PDB file of C-alpha atoms in Angstrom:
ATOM      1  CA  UNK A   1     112.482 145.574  32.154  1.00  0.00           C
ATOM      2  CA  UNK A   2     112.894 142.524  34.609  1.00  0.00           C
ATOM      3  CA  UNK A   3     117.004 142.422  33.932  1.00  0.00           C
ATOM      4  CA  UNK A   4     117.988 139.883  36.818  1.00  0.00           C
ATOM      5  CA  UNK A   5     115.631 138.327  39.271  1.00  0.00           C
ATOM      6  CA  UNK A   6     116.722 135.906  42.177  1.00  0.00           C
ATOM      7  CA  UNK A   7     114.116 134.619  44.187  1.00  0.00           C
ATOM      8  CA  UNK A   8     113.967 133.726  47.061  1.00  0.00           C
ATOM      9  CA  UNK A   9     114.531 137.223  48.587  1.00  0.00           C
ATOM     10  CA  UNK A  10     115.151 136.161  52.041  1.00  0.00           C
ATOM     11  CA  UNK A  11     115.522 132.496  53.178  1.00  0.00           C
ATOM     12  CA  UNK A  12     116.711 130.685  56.594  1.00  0.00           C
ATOM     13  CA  UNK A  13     118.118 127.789  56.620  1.00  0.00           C
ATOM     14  CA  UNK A  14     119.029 125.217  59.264  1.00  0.00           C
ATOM     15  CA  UNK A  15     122.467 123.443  59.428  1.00  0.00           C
ATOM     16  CA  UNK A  16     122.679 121.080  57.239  1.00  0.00           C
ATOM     17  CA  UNK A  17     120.028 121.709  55.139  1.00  0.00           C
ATOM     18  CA  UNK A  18     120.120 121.939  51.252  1.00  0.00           C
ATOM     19  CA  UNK A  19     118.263 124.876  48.952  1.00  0.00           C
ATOM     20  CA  UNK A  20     118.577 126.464  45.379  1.00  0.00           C
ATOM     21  CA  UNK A  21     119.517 129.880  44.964  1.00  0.00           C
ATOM     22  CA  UNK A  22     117.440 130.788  41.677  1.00  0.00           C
ATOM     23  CA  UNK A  23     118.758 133.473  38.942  1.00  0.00           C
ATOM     24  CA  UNK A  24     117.338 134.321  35.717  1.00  0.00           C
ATOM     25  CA  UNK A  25     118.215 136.913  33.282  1.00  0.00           C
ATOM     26  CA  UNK A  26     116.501 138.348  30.163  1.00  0.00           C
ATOM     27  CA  UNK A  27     118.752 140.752  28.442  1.00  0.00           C
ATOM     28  CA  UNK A  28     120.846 137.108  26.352  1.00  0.00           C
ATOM     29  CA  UNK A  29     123.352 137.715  28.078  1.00  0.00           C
ATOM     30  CA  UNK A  30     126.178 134.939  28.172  1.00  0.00           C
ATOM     31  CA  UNK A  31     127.953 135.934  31.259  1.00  0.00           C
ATOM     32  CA  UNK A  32     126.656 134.943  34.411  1.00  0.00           C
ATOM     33  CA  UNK A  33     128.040 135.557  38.072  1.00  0.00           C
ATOM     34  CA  UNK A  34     127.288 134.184  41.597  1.00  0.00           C
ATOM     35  CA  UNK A  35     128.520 136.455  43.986  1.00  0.00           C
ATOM     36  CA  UNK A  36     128.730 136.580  47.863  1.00  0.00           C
ATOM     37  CA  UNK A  37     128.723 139.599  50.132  1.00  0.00           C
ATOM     38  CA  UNK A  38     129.333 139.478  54.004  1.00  0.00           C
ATOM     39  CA  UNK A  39     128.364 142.362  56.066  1.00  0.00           C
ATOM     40  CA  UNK A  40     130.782 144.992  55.136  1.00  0.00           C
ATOM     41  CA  UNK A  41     132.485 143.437  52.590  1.00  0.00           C
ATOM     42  CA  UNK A  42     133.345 143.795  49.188  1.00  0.00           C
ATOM     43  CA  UNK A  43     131.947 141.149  46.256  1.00  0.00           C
ATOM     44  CA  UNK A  44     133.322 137.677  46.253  1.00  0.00           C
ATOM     45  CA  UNK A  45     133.064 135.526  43.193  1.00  0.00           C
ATOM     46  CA  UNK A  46     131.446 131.974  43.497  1.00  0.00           C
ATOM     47  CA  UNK A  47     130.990 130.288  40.265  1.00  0.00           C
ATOM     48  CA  UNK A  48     130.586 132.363  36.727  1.00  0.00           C
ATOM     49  CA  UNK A  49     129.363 130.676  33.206  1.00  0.00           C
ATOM     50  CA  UNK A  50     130.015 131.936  29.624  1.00  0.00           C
ATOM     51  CA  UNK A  51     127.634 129.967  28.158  1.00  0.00           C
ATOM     52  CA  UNK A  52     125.180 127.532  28.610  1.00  0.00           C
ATOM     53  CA  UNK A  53     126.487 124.225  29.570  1.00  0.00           C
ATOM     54  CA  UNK A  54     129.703 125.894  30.762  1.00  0.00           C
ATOM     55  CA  UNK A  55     130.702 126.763  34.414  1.00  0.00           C
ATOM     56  CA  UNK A  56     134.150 127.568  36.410  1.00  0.00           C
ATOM     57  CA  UNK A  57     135.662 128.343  40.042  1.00  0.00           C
ATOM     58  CA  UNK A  58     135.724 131.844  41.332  1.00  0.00           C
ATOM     59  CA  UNK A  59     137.574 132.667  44.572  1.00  0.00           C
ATOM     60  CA  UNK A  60     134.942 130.923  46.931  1.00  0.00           C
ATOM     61  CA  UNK A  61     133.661 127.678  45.413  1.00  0.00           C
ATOM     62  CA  UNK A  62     133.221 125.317  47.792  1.00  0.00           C
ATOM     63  CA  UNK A  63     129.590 124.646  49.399  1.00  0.00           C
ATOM     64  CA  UNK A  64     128.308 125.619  46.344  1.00  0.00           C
ATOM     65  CA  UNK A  65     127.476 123.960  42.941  1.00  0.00           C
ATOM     66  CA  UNK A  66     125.505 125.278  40.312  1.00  0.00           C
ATOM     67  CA  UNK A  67     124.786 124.380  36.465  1.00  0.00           C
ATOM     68  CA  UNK A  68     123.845 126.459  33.410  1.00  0.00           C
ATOM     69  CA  UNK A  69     121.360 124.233  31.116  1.00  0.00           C
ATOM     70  CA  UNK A  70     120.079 127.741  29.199  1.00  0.00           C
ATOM     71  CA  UNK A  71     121.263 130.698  28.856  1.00  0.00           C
ATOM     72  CA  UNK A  72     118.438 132.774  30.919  1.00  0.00           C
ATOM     73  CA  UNK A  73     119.051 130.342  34.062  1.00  0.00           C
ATOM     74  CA  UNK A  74     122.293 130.553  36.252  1.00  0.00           C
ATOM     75  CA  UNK A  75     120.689 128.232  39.616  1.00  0.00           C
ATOM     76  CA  UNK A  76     123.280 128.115  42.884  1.00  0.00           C
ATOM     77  CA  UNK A  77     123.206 124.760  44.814  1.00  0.00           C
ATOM     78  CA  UNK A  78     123.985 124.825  48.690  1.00  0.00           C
ATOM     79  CA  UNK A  79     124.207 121.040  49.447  1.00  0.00           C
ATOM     80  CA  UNK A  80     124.967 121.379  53.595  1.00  0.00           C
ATOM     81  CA  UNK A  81     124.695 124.514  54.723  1.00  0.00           C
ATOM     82  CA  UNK A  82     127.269 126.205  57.605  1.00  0.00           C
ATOM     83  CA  UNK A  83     126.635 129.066  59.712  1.00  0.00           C
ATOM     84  CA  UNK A  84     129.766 130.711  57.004  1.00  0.00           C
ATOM     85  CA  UNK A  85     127.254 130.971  54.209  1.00  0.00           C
ATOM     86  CA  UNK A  86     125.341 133.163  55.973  1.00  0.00           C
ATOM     87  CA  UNK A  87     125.691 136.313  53.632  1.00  0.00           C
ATOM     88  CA  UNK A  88     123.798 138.133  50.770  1.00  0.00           C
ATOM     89  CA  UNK A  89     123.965 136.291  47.149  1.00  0.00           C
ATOM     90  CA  UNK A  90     123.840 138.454  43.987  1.00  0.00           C
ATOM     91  CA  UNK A  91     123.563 137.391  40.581  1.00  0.00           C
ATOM     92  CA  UNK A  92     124.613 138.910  37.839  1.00  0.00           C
ATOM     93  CA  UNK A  93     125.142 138.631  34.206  1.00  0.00           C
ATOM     94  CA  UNK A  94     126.811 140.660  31.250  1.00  0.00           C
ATOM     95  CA  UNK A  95     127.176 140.518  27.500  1.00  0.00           C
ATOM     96  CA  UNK A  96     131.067 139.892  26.732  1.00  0.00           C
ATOM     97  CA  UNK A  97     133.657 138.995  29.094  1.00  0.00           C
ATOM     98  CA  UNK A  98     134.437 141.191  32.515  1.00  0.00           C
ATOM     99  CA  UNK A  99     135.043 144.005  30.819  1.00  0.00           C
ATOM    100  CA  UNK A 100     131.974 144.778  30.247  1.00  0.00           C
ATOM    101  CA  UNK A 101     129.269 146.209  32.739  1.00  0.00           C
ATOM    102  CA  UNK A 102     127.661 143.397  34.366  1.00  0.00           C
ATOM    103  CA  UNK A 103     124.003 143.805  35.647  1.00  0.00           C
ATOM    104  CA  UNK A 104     123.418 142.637  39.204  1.00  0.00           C
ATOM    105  CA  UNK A 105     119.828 141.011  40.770  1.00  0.00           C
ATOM    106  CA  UNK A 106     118.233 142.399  44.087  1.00  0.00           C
ATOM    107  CA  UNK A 107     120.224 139.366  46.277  1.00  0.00           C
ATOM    108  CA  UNK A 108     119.347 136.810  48.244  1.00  0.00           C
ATOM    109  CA  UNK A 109     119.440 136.977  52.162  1.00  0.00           C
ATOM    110  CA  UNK A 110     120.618 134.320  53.677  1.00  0.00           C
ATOM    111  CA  UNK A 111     120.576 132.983  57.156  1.00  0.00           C
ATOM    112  CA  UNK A 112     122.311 129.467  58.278  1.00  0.00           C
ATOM    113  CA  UNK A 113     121.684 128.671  62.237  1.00  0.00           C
TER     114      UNK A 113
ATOM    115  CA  UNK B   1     147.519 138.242  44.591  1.00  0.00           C
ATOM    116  CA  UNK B   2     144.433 140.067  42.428  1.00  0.00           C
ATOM    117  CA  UNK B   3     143.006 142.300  44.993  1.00  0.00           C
ATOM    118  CA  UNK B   4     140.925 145.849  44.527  1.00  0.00           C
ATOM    119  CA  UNK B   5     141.213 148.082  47.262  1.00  0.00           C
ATOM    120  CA  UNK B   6     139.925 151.416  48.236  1.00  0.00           C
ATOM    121  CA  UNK B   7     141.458 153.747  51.045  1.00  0.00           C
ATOM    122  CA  UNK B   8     138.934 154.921  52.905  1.00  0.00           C
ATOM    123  CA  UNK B   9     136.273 152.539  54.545  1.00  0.00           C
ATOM    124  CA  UNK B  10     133.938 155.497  54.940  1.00  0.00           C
ATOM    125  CA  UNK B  11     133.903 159.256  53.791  1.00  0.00           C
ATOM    126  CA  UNK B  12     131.237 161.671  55.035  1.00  0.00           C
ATOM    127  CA  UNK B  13     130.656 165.065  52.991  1.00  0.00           C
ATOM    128  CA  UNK B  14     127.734 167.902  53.386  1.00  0.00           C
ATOM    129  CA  UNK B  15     125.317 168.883  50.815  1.00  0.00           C
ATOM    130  CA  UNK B  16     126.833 170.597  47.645  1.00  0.00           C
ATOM    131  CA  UNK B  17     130.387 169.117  47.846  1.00  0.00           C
ATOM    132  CA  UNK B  18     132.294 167.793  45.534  1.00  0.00           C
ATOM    133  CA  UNK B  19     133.475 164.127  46.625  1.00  0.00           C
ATOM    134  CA  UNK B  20     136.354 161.797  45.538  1.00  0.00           C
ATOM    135  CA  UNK B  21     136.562 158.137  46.206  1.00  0.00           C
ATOM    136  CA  UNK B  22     139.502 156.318  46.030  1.00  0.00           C
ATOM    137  CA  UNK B  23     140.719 153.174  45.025  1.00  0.00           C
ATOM    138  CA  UNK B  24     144.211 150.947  44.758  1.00  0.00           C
ATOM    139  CA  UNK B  25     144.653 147.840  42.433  1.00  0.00           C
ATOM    140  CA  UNK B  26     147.212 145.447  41.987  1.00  0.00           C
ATOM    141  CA  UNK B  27     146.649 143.751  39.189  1.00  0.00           C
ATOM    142  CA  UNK B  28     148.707 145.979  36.175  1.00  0.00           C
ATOM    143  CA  UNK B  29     147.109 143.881  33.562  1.00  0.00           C
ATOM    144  CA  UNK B  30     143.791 145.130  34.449  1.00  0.00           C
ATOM    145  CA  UNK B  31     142.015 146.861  31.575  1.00  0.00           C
ATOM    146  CA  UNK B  32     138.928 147.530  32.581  1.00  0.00           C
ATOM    147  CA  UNK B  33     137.450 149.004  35.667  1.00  0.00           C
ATOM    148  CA  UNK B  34     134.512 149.856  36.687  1.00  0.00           C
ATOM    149  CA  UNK B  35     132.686 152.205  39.914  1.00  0.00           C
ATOM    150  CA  UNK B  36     129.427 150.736  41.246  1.00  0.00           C
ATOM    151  CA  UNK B  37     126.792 152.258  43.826  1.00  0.00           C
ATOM    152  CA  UNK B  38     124.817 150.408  46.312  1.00  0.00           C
ATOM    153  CA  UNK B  39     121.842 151.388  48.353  1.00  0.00           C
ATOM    154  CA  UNK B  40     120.910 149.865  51.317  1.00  0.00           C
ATOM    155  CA  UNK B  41     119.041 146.784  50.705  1.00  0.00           C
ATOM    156  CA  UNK B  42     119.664 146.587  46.931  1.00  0.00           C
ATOM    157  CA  UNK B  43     122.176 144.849  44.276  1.00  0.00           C
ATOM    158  CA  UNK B  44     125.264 147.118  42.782  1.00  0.00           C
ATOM    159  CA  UNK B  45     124.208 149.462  40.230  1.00  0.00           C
ATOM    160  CA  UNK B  46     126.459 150.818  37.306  1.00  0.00           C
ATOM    161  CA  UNK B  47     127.788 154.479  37.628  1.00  0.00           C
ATOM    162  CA  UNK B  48     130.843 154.688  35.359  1.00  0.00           C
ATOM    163  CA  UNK B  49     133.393 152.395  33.984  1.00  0.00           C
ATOM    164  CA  UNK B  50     136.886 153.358  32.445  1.00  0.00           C
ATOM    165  CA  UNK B  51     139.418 151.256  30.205  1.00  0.00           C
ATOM    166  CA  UNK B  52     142.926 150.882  30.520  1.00  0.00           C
ATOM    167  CA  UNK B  53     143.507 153.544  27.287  1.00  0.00           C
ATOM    168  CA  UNK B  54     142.241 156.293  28.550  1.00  0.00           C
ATOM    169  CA  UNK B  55     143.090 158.506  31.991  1.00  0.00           C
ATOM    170  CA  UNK B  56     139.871 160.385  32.249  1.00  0.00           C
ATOM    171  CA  UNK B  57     135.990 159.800  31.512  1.00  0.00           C
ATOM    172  CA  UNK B  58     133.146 161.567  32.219  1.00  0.00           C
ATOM    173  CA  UNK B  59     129.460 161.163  33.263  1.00  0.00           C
ATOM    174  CA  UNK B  60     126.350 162.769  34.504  1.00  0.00           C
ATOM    175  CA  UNK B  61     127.800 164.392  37.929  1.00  0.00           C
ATOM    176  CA  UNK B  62     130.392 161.987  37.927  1.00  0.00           C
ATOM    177  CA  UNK B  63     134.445 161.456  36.682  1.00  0.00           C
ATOM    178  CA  UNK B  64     136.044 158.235  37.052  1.00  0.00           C
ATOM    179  CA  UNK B  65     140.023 159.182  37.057  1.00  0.00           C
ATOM    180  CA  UNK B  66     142.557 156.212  36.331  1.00  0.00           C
ATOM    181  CA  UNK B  67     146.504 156.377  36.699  1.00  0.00           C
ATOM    182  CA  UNK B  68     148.164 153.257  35.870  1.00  0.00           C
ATOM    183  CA  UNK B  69     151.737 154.747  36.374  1.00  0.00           C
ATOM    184  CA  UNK B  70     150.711 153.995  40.641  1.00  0.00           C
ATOM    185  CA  UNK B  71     147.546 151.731  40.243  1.00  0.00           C
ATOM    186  CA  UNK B  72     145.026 154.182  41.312  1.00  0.00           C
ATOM    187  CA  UNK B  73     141.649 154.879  40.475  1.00  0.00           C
ATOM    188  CA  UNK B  74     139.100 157.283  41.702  1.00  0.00           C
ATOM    189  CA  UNK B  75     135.549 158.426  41.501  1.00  0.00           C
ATOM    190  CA  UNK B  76     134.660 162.613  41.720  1.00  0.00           C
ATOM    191  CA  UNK B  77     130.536 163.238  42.086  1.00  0.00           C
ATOM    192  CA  UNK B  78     130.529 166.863  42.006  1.00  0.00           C
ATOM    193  CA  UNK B  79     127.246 168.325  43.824  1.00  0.00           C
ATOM    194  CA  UNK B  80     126.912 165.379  46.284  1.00  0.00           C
ATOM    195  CA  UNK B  81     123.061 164.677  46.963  1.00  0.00           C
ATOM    196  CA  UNK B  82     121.745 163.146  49.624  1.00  0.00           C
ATOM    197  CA  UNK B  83     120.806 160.905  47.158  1.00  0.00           C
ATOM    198  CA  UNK B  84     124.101 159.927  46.685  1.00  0.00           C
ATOM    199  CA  UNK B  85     124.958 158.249  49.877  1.00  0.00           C
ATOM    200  CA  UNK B  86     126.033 154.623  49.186  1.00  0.00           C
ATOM    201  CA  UNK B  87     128.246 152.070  49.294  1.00  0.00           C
ATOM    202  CA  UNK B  88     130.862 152.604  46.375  1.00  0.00           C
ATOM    203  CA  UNK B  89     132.866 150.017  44.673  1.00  0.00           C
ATOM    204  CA  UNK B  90     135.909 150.063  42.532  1.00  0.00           C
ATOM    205  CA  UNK B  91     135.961 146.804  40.360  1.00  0.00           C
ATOM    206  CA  UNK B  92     139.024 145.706  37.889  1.00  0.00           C
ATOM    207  CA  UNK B  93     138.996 142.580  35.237  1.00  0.00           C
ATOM    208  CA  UNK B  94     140.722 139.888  36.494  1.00  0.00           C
ATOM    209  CA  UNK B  95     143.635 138.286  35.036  1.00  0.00           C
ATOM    210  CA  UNK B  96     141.549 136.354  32.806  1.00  0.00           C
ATOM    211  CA  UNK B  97     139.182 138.748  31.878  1.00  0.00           C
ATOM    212  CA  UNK B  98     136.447 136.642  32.482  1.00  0.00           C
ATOM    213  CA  UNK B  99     135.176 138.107  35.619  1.00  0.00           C
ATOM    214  CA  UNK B 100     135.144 141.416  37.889  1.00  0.00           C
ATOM    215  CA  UNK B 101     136.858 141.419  41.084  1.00  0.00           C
ATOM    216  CA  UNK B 102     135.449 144.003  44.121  1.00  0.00           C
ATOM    217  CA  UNK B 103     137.049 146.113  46.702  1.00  0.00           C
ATOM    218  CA  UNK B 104     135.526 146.745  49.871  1.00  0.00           C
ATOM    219  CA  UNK B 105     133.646 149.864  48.879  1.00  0.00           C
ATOM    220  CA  UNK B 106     133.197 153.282  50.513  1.00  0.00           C
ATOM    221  CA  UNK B 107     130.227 154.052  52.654  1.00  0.00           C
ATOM    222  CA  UNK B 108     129.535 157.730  51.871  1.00  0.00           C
ATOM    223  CA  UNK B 109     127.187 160.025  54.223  1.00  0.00           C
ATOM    224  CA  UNK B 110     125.990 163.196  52.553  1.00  0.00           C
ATOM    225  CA  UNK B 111     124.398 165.353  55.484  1.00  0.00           C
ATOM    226  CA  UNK B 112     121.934 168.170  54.619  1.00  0.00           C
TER     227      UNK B 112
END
């Protein structure tokens, strides 16, 4: 049972530079979540899609971009990074809306400098 | 504003208790909510979720507790493990019920 996989696991990144955050899920499922956690914090929502083709603003959008051409795929686009995106990066995805349980990847550790 | 908060930052228990982790919301439209666990290293997992029409709900070990009269929510693990020591997180809907908003979470240290 993969559920949701993000690769990388661990990346470092120099100001300025641009990489892909990759998520992919296997259960269908048409929710899907970027989230971002700094160190002893709670979950803060990126960008969320209920359906291929269709994306929207969480609380923290901007630096970030991302698309949703299938279902299973759910990418995250850092154009420039800043030293302020250093964080962890979950994905996650669910079957309905938010209230239902949503299923979170492993994260992604990333370092700006 | 939406915001999900809990009351303690961390909560440290011995072997055997019974625990309770707390948590405040804001948002009275909430209807669902939902308690996650996370290790060290690794993405939330599910433990228990809870909707707005019902006070009480039981799992395995655990009782998630919801009183909308004050906005509170809260999380009992009877028999704490050592197992058990985590980050918890309360979680609530947000106002457009399209996505789940996080509090800060609970560190809890079972000790042997």
């Amino acid at each position: 049972n993969a559920g949701v996989t993000q690769t990388p696991k661990f990346r470092i990144l120099k100001i300025g530079q641009s990489m892909t955050l990759q998520c992919a899920q296997d259960m269908n499922h048409n929710y899907m979540y970027w989230y971002r956690q700094d160190p002893g914090m709670g979950l803060k929502l990126i960008y969320y899609s209920v359906g291929a083709g269709i994306t929207d603003k969480g609380e923290v959008p901007n630096g970030y971009n991302v698309s949703r051409s299938t279902t299973e795929d759910f990418p995250l686009r850092l154009e420039l990074a800043a030293p302020s995106q250093t964080s962890v990066y979950f994905c996650a995805s669910s079957s309905g809306t938010a209230n239902t349980e949503a299923f979170f990847g492993q994260g992604t550790r990333l370092t700006v400098v | 504003g939406e915001s999900v908060g809990l009351h303690l930052p961390t909560l440290s228990v011995q072997e055997g208790d019974n625990s309770i982790i707390n948590c405040a919301y804001s948002n009275s439209a909430s209807d669902y909510f939902i308690w996650y666990k996370q290790e060290s290293g690794k993405g939330p997992q599910f433990i228990i979720d809870i909707r707005s029409n019902m006070d009480k709900r039981q799992g395995q070990r655990v009782t998630v507790l919801l009183n909308k009269t004050v906005k509170h929510l809260s999380l009992q693990i009877a028999a704490t493990q050592p197992g058990d020591s985590a980050v918890y997180f309360c979680a609530e809907n947000d106002r457009a019920g399209t996505a789940l908003i996080f509090g800060k979470g609970t560190t809890l240290s079972v000790s042997s």
